[in-house]
Structures are given as structure tokens and as C-alpha cells.
mmCIF file of C-alpha atoms and ligand atoms in Angstrom:
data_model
loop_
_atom_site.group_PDB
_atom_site.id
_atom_site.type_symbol
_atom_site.label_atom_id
_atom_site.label_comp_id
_atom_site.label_asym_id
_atom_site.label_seq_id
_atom_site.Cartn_x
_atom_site.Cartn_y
_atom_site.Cartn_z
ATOM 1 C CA UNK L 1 170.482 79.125 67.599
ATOM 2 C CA UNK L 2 169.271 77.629 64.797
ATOM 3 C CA UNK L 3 170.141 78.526 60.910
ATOM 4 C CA UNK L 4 167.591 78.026 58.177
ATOM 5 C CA UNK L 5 168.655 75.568 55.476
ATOM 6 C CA UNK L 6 165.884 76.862 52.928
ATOM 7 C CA UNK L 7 167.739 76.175 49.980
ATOM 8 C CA UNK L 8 166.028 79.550 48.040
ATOM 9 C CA UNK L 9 167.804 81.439 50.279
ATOM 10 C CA UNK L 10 171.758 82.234 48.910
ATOM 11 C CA UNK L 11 172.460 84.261 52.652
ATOM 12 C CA UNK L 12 171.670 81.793 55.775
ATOM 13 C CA UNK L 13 169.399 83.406 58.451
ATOM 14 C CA UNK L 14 169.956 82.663 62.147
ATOM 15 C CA UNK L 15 167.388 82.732 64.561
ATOM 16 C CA UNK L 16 168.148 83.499 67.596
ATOM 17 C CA UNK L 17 165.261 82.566 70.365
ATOM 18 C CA UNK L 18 165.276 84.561 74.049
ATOM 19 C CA UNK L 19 161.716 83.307 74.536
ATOM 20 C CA UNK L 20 159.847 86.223 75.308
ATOM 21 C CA UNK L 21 157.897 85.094 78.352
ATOM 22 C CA UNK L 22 154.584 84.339 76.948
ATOM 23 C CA UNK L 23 152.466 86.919 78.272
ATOM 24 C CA UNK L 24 149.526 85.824 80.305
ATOM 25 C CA UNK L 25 146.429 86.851 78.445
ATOM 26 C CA UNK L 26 144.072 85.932 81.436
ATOM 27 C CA UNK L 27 145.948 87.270 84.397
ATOM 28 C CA UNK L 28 146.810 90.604 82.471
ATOM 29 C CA UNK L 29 143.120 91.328 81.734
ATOM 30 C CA UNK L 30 141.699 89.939 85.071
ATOM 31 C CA UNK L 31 144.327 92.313 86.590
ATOM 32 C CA UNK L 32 143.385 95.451 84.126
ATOM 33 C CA UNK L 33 139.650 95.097 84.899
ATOM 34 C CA UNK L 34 139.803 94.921 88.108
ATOM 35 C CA UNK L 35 141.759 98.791 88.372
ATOM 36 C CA UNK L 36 139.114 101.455 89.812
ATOM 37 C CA UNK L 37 140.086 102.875 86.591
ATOM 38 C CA UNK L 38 139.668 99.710 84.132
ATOM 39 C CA UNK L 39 143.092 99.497 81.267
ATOM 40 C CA UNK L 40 143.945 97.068 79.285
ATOM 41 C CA UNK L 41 147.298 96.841 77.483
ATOM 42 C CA UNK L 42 147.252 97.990 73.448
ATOM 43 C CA UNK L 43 149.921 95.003 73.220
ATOM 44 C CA UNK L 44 146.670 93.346 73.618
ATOM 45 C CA UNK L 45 145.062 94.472 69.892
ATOM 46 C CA UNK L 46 147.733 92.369 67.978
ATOM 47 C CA UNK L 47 146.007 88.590 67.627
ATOM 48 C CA UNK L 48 145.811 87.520 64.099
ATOM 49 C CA UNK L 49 142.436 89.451 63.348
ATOM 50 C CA UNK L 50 143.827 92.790 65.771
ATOM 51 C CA UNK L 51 146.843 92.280 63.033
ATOM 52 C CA UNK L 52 145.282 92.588 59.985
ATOM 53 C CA UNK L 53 142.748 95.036 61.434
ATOM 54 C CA UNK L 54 146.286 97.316 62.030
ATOM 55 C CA UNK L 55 147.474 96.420 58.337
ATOM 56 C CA UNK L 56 143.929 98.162 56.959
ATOM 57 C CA UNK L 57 144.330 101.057 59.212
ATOM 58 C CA UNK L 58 147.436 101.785 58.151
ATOM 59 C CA UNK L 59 145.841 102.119 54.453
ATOM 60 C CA UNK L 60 142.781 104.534 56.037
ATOM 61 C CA UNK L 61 143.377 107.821 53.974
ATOM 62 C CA UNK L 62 142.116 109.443 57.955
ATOM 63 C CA UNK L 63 145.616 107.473 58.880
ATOM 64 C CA UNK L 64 148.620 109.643 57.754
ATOM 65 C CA UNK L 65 151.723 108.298 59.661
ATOM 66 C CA UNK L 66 152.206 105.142 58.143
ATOM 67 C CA UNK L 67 152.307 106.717 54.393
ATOM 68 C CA UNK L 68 154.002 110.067 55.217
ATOM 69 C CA UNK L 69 157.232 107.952 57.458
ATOM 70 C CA UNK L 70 157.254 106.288 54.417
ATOM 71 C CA UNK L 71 157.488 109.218 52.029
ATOM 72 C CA UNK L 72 160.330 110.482 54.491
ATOM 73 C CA UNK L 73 162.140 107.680 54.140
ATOM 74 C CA UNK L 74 161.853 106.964 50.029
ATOM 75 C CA UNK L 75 162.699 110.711 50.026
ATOM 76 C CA UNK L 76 165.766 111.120 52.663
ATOM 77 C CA UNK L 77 167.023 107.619 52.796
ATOM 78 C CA UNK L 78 169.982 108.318 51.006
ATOM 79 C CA UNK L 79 171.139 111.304 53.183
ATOM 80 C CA UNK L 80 169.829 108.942 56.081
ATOM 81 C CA UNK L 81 172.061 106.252 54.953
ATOM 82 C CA UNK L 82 175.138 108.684 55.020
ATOM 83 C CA UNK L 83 174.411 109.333 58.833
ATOM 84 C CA UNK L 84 174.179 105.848 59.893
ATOM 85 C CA UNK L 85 177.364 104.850 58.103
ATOM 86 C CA UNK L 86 178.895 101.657 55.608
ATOM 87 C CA UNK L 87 178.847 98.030 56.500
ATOM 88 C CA UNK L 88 176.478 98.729 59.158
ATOM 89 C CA UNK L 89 174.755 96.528 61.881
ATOM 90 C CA UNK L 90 171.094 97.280 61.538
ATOM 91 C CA UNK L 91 168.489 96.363 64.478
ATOM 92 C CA UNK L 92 164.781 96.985 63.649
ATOM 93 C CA UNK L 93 162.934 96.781 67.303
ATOM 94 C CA UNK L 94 159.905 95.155 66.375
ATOM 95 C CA UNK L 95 159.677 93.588 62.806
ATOM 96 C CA UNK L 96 156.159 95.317 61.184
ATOM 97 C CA UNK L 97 155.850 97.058 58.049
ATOM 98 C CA UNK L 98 157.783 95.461 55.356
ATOM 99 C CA UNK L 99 157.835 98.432 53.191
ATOM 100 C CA UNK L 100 159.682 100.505 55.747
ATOM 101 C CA UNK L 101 162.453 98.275 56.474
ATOM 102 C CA UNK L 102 162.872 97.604 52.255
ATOM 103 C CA UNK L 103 163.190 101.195 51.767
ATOM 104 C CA UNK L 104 165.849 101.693 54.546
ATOM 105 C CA UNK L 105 167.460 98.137 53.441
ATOM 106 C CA UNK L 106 168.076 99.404 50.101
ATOM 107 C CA UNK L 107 169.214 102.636 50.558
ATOM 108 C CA UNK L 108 171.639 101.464 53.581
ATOM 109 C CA UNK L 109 173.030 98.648 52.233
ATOM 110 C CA UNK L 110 173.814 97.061 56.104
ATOM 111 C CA UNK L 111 176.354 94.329 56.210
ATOM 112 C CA UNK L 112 173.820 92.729 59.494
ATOM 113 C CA UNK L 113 169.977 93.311 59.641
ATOM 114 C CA UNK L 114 168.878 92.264 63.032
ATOM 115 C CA UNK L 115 165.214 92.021 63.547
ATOM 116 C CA UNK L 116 163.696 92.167 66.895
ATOM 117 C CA UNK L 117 160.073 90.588 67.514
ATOM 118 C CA UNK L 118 158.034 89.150 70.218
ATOM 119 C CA UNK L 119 156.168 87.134 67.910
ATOM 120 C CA UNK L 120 157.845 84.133 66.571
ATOM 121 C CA UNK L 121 156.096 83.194 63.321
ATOM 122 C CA UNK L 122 155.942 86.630 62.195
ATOM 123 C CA UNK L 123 159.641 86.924 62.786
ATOM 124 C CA UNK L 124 160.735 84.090 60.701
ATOM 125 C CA UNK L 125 158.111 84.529 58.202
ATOM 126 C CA UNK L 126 159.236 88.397 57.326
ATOM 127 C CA UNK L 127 163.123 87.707 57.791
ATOM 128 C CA UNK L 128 163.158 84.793 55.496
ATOM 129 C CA UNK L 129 161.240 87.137 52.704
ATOM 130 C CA UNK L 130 163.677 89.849 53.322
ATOM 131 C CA UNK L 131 167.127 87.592 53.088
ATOM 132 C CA UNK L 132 165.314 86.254 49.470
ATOM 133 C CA UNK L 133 165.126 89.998 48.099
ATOM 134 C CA UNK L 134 168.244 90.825 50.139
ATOM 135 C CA UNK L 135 170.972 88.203 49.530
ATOM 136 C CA UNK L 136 173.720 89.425 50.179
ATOM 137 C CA UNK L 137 172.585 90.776 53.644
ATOM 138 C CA UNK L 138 173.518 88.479 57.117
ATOM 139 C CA UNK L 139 170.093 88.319 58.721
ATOM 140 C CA UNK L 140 169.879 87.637 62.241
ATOM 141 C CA UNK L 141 166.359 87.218 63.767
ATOM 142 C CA UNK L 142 165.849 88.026 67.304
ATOM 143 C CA UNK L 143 162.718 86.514 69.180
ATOM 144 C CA UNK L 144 162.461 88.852 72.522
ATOM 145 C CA UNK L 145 160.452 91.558 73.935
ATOM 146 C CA UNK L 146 162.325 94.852 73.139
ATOM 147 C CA UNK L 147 160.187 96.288 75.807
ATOM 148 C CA UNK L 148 162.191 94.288 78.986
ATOM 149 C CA UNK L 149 166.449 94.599 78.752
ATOM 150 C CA UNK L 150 168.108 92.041 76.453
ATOM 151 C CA UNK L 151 171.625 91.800 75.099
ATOM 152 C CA UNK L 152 172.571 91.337 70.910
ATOM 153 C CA UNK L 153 173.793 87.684 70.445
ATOM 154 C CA UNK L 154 176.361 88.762 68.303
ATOM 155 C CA UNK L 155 179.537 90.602 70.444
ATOM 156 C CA UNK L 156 180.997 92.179 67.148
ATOM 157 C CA UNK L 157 181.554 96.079 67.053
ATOM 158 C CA UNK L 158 183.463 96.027 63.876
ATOM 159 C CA UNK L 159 180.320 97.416 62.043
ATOM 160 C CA UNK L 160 178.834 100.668 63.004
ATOM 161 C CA UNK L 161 176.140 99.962 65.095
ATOM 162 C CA UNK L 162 172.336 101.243 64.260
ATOM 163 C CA UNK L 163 168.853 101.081 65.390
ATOM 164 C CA UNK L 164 165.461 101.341 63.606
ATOM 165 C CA UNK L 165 162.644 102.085 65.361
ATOM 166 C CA UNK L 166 159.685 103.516 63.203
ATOM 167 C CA UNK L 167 156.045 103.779 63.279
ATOM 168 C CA UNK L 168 155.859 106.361 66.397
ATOM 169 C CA UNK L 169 155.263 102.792 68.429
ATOM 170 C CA UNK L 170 157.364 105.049 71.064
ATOM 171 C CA UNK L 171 154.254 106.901 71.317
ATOM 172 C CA UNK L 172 152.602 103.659 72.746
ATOM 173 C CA UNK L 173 154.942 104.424 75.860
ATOM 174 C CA UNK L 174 154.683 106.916 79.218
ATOM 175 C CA UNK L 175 157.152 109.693 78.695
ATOM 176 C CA UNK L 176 159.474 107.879 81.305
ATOM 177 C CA UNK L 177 158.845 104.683 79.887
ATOM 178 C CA UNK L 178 160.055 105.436 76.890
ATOM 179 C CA UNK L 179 163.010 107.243 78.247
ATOM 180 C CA UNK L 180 163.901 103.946 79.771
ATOM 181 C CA UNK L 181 163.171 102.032 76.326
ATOM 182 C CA UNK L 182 165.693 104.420 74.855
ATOM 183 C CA UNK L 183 168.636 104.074 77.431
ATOM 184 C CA UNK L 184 168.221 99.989 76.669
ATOM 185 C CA UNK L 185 168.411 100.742 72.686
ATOM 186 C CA UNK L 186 171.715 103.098 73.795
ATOM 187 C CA UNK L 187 173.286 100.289 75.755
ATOM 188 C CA UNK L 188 172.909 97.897 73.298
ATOM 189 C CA UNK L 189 173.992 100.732 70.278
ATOM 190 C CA UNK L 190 177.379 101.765 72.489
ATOM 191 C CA UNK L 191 178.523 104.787 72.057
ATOM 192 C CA UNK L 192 178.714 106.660 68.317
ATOM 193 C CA UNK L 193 175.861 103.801 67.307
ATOM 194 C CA UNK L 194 172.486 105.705 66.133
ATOM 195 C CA UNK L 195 168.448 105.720 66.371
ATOM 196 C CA UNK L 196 166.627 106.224 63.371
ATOM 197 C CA UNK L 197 163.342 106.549 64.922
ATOM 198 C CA UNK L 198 159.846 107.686 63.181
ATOM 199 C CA UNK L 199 158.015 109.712 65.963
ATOM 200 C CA UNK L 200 154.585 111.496 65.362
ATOM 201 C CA UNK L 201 154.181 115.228 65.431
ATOM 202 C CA UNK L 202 151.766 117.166 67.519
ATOM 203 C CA UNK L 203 149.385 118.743 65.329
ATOM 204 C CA UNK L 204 146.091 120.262 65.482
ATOM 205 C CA UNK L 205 143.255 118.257 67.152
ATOM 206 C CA UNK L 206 141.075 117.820 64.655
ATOM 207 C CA UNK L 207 143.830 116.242 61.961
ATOM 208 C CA UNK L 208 144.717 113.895 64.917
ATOM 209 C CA UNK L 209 140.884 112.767 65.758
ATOM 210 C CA UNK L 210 140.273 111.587 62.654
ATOM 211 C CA UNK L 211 142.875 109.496 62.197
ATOM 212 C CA UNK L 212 141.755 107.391 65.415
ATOM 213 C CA UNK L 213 137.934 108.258 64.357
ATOM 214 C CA UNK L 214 138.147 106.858 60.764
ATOM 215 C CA UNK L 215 134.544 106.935 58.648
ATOM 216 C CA UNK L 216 134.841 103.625 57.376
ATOM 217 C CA UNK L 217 135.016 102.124 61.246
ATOM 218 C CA UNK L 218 138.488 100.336 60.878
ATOM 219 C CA UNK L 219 140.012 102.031 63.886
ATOM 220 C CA UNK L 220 136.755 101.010 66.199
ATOM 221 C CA UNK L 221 136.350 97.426 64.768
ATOM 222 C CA UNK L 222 140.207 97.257 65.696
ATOM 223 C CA UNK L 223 139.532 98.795 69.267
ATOM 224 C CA UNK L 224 136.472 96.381 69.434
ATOM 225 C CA UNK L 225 138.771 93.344 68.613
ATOM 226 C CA UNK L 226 139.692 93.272 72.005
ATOM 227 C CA UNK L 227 136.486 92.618 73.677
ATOM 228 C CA UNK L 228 135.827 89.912 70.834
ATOM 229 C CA UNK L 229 139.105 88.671 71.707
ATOM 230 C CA UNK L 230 138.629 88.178 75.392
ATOM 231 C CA UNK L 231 135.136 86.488 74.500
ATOM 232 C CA UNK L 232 136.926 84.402 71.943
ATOM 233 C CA UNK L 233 140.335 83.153 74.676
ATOM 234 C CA UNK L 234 139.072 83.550 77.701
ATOM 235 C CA UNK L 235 134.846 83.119 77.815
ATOM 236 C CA UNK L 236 134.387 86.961 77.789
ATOM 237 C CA UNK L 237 130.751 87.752 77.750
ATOM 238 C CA UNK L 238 130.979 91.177 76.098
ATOM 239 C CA UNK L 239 128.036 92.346 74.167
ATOM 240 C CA UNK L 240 129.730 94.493 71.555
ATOM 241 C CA UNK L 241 126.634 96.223 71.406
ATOM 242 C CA UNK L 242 126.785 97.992 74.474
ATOM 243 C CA UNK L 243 130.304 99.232 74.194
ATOM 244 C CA UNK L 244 131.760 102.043 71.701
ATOM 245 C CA UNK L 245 134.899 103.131 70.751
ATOM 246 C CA UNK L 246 136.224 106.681 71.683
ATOM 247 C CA UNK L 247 139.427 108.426 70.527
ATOM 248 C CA UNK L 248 140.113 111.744 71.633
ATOM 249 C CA UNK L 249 143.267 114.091 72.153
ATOM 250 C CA UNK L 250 144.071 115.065 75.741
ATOM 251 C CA UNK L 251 145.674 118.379 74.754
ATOM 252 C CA UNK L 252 147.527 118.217 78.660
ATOM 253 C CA UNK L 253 149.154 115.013 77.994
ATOM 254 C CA UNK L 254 150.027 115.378 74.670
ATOM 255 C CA UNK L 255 148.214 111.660 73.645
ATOM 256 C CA UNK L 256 145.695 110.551 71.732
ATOM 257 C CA UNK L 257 143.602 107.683 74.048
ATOM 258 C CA UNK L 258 141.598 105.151 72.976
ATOM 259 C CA UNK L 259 139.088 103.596 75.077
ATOM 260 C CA UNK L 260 136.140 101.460 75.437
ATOM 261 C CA UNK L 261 133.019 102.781 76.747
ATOM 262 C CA UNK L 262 129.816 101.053 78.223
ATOM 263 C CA UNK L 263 126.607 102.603 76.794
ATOM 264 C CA UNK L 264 125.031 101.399 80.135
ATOM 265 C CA UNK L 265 125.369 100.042 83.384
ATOM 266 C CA UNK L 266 126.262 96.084 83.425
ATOM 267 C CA UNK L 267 127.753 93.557 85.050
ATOM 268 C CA UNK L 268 130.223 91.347 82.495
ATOM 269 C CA UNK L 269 131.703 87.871 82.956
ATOM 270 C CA UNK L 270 135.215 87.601 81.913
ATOM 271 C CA UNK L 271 137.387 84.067 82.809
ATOM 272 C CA UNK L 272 135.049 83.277 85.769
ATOM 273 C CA UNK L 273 134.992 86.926 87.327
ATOM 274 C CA UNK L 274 132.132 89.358 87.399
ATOM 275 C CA UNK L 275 132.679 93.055 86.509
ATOM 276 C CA UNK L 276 130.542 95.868 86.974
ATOM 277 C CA UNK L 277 130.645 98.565 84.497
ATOM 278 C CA UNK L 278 128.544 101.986 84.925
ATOM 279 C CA UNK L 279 127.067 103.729 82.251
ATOM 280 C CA UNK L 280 129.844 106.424 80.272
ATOM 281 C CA UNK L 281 132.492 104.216 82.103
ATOM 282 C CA UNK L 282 135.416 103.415 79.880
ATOM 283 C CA UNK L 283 138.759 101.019 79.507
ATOM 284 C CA UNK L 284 141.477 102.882 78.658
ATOM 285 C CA UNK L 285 142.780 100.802 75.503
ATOM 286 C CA UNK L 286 145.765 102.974 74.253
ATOM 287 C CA UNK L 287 147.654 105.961 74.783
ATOM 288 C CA UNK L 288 149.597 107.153 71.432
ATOM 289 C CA UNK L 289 151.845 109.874 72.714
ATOM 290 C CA UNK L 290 152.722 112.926 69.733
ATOM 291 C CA UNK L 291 155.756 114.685 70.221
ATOM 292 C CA UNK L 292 157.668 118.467 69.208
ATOM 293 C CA UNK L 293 160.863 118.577 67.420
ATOM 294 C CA UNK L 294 162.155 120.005 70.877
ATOM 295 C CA UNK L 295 159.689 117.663 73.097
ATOM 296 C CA UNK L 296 161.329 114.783 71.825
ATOM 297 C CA UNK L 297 165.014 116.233 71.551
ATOM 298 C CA UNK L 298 164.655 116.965 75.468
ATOM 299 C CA UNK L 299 163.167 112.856 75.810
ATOM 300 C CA UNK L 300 166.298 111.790 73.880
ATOM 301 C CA UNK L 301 168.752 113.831 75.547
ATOM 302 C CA UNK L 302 167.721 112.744 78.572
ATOM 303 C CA UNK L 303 168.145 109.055 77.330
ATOM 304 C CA UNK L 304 171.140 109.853 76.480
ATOM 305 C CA UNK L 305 171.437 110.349 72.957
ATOM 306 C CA UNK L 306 172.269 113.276 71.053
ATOM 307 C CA UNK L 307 169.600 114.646 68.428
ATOM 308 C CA UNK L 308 171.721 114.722 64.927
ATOM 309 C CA UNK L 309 169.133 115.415 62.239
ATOM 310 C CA UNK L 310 165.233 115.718 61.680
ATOM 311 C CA UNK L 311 163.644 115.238 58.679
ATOM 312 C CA UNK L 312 159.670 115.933 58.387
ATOM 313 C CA UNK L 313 157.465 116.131 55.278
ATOM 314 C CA UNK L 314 156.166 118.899 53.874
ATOM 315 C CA UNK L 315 152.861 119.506 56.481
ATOM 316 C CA UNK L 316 154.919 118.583 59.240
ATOM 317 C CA UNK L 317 152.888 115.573 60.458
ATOM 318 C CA UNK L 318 155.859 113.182 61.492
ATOM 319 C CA UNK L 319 159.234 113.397 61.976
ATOM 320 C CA UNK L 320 162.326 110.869 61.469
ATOM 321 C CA UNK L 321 165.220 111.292 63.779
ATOM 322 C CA UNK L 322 168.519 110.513 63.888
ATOM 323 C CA UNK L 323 170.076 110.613 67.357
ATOM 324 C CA UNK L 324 173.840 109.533 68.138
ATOM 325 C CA UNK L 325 174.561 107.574 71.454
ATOM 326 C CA UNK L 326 176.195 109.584 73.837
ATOM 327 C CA UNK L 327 176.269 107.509 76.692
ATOM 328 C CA UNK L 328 174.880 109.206 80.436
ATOM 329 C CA UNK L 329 176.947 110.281 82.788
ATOM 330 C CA UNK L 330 178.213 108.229 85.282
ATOM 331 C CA UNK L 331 176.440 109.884 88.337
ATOM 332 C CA UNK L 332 173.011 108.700 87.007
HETATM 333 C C1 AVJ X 401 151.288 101.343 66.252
HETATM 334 C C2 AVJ X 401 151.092 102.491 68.308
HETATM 335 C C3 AVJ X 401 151.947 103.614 66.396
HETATM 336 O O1 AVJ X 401 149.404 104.814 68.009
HETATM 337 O O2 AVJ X 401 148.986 105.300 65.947
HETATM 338 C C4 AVJ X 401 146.645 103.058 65.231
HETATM 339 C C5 AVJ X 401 148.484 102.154 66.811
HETATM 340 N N1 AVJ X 401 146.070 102.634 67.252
HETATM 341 N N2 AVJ X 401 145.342 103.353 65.374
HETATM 342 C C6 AVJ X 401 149.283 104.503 66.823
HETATM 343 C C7 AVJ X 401 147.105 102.612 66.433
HETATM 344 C C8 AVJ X 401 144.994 103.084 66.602
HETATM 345 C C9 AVJ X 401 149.580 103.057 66.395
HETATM 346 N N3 AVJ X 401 150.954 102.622 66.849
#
């Protein structure tokens, strides 16, 4: 563990490093083309350029969640606050937007804010801004992959334990993946600790196809990143211009994909490897997963947790829940 000495800093942070195992970029994609049905992973989107690519979607006016969680928030974080209780222990899994987390810090007040990230730099980097606006606030950075099980490296249960988890990036998981992602946050929570977690609604289709199908072409450029990035790390030979983005709801999974989709039949180097692609043949990019009030009581029950109180905006396009551990029962 080390503790930053930055002397413009009043409140020390400690960084805490699990290192996450670096994910290998060229055995994950070699392994995703090669699926009769070609996928690659959307942890995949987030180099530097797939990063700021995000940021700007998350300004699209197509691309409601990001600004309507936050309206929920500036508008119920005082009643949230109430819920997750004084002198709390805060963990955010997965360090993103800024503005979020300030609007929750604020109104909550935590005694410990405990980021969790995979990626290093960004970790520090947003944790050391945060304990400078926040300084009275222990910060506690956590490098790790919130995706695989890890334990808090503090053992102290005197605060009231509570997670963050905004964004919908639940909606990035299978149904029983993220049931399993939930049972980890409860174990680490205990029992009485609480999920604050920002999960997007089911709405109609065409509200939800424009948000992935933006007109200014943020959305594909960012879906298109990853081809550019596999030519960029690992001598891809994509042509971009024989690939297109497509977003669409699939009404019997409840998801929005995203995929990439040859405009012909080719054959494409990648690290070394030859691929064939048809033409109107596609890699499945993303899923993004949209939930019911009920739909997602039922995932969180099943997790586990308890479903204390909704809040949604006025047009009901996302929801903020907070859910009370409950621990399973000991026969599962
Ligand atoms: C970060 C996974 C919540 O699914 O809406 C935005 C990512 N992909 N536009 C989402 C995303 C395309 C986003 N999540």
C-alpha cells in the first residue's frame, strides 16, 4: 500500500494495488474471432481514444442515461443519503463519471470513499482530484477488476457499509452474470450494507435505437474504435470501410446489441491469423441489458438483496435503486 504525500492534499489517499491481471488483448480477440459466431468483449472499447469517444457520447442529446441518473441523483440525493446512513463506507465499483460520484459525495457526506478501478492511472488521477475538493473524506483507491471476487483491504465494520454502482454498466452483464456480480458486491457489503445502483429502464424501441444510433456518428466511431484499435496493437488489417456499425433492440432479450458488420465477403489479418468474414456477417460488440422496476427487483432478490426504494425521473427512462443486503440462504 502506498499513501500519496502530495502536499495539496490535507486528507492522505491510500492506494491499494490487487493488480488486476492485465488482460491479454491478443489472445482475447484471437479467441473472439475465431467463435462461429465472432464477439469481442465491450471491455475492449475503453483505450484512451474508446475513452474519450465514451465521454462525448455521454454528452449526445440521442444519449439520455448519463444526464437523467444524474438529474436523479442532484434531485433525490438527500433522501438517498438518509437510506445509506452517517459516517458511511462508500465503494464506487468502477471509478467513471466524476460528476456522479461529486453529487453523491456531497450529499452523503461518507467518512471512507473507496474507489474500485481496473485501470491504474485513471484511478489515481480521479481519487487524488476528489480528496482535493473532498478533504475531509479518507480515500482509499482500489486497483482490481470488480468483475472477478476480491476482498476490501480495510476489515472495519464500524461504518455502515455502501456500494455505488451507476451508469446501468450492470446492463453490460448476462442476466446470471450479473446476478453473480451482485452476490460479490453483497459479500463484501455484509449484511444491512446497501447498493445504490443506476440501472436503465426498458422503454420503447425507438427512444432506445437512437441513443446507440446517434446522428452525429459518436456511438459508431466509438464501435469502430475497436477495429482501429486491433489495427493499431496488434497489426489488424481492418478496412474500416467495409465494416458498419449496427445497434438494434432485441425485444426477446431485453438488450440493446451492438455489432460490427462486414459490407462484404473478406478475409482479414489480425496478429498473424487469417479470418474470413461473409457478407451481412457481424461481431457482436456489446450487449446493454434494460431492465423493469420488477425485472430487476426479481435479479436483486435473487442476489440476495432486498429492493428498498426506486427513484426514476419524470419519463421513466432510468431508475436508481437502493437495495439492502440480505444475505442468501444457507442451502444455496
Ligand atoms: C457504459 C455499458 C452503460 O450500455 O449504454 C454507450 C456503453 N455503449 N453507447 C451502455 C455504451 C454504447 C454504456 N454502458
Amino acid at each position: 500500500m502506498i499513501s500519496s504525500t502530495d502536499p495539496t492534499t490535507a486528507n492522505p489517499i491510500y492506494f491499494h494495488d490487487y493488480h488486476p491481471t492485465p488482460s491479454d488483448l491478443r489472445a482475447e480477440v484471437l479467441a473472439g474471432l475465431a467463435q462461429p459466431r465472432k464477439q469481442l468483449s465491450p471491455k475492449l472499447f475503453y483505450d484512451a481514444e474508446g475513452s474519450k469517444l465514451f465521454d462525448a457520447i455521454c454528452e449526445l442529446p440521442e444519449y439520455y442515461p448519463t444526464r437523467t441518473e444524474i438529474a436523479i441523483l442532484r434531485e433525490h440525493g438527500a433522501e438517498m443519503a438518509r437510506r445509506l446512513g452517517r459516517e458511511a463506507l462508500l465503494v464506487e465499483l468502477g471509478s467513471g463519471s466524476s460528476l456522479k460520484i461529486r453529487v453523491l459525495l456531497e450529499a452523503l457526506q461518507p467518512a471512507v470513499y473507496m474507489p474500485v478501478d481496473i485501470s491504474s492511472e485513471h484511478l489515481q488521477r480521479s481519487a487524488q482530484a476528489l480528496a482535493a475538493t473532498f478533504p475531509k473524506l479518507e480515500v482509499h483507491a482500489v486497483c482490481a477488476d470488480y468483475s472477478t471476487p476480491f476482498e476490501l483491504p480495510v476489515d472495519d465494520h464500524s461504518h455502515p457499509r455502501a456500494a455505488f454502482f451507476p451508469g446501468s454498466s450492470i446492463g453490460n452483464f448476462e442476466p446470471a452474470e450479473a446476478e453473480q456480480l451482485l452476490r460479490r458486491v453483497g459479500t463484501i457489503l455484509g449484511p444491512e450494507g446497501r447498493l445504490l445502483i443506476g440501472v436503465d429502464l426498458i422503454k420503447d424501441r425507438a427512444r432506445l435505437e437512437r441513443a446507440y444510433n446517434d446522428a452525429a456518428g459518436v456511438t459508431a466511431a466509438f464501435n469502430m474504435n475497436l477495429l482501429s484499435r486491433i489495427n493499431r496493437e496488434l497489426d489488424g488489417k481492418f478496412d474500416l470501410a467495409r465494416f458498419r456499425h449496427e445497434a438494434f433492440f432485441n425485444a426477446e432479450q431485453g438488450r440493446i446489441e451492438m455489432h460490427l458488420l462486414s459490407t462484404c465477403d473478406q478475409d482479414v489479418d489480425v496478429a498473424g491469423e487469417t479470418f474470413s468474414f461473409r457478407e451481412g456477417e457481424t461481431i457482436h460488440t456489446e450487449c446493454s441489458h434494460k431492465y423493469s422496476v420488477e425485472g430487476f427487483h426479481a435479479l436483486a432478490g435473487r442476489a440476495g438483496f432486498q429492493p428498498e426504494q426506486v427513484w426514476t425521473d419524470p419519463k421513466q427512462l432510468f431508475s436508481v435503486h437502493c437495495l439492502v443486503h440480505r444475505g442468501t440462504l444457507a442451502t444455496e
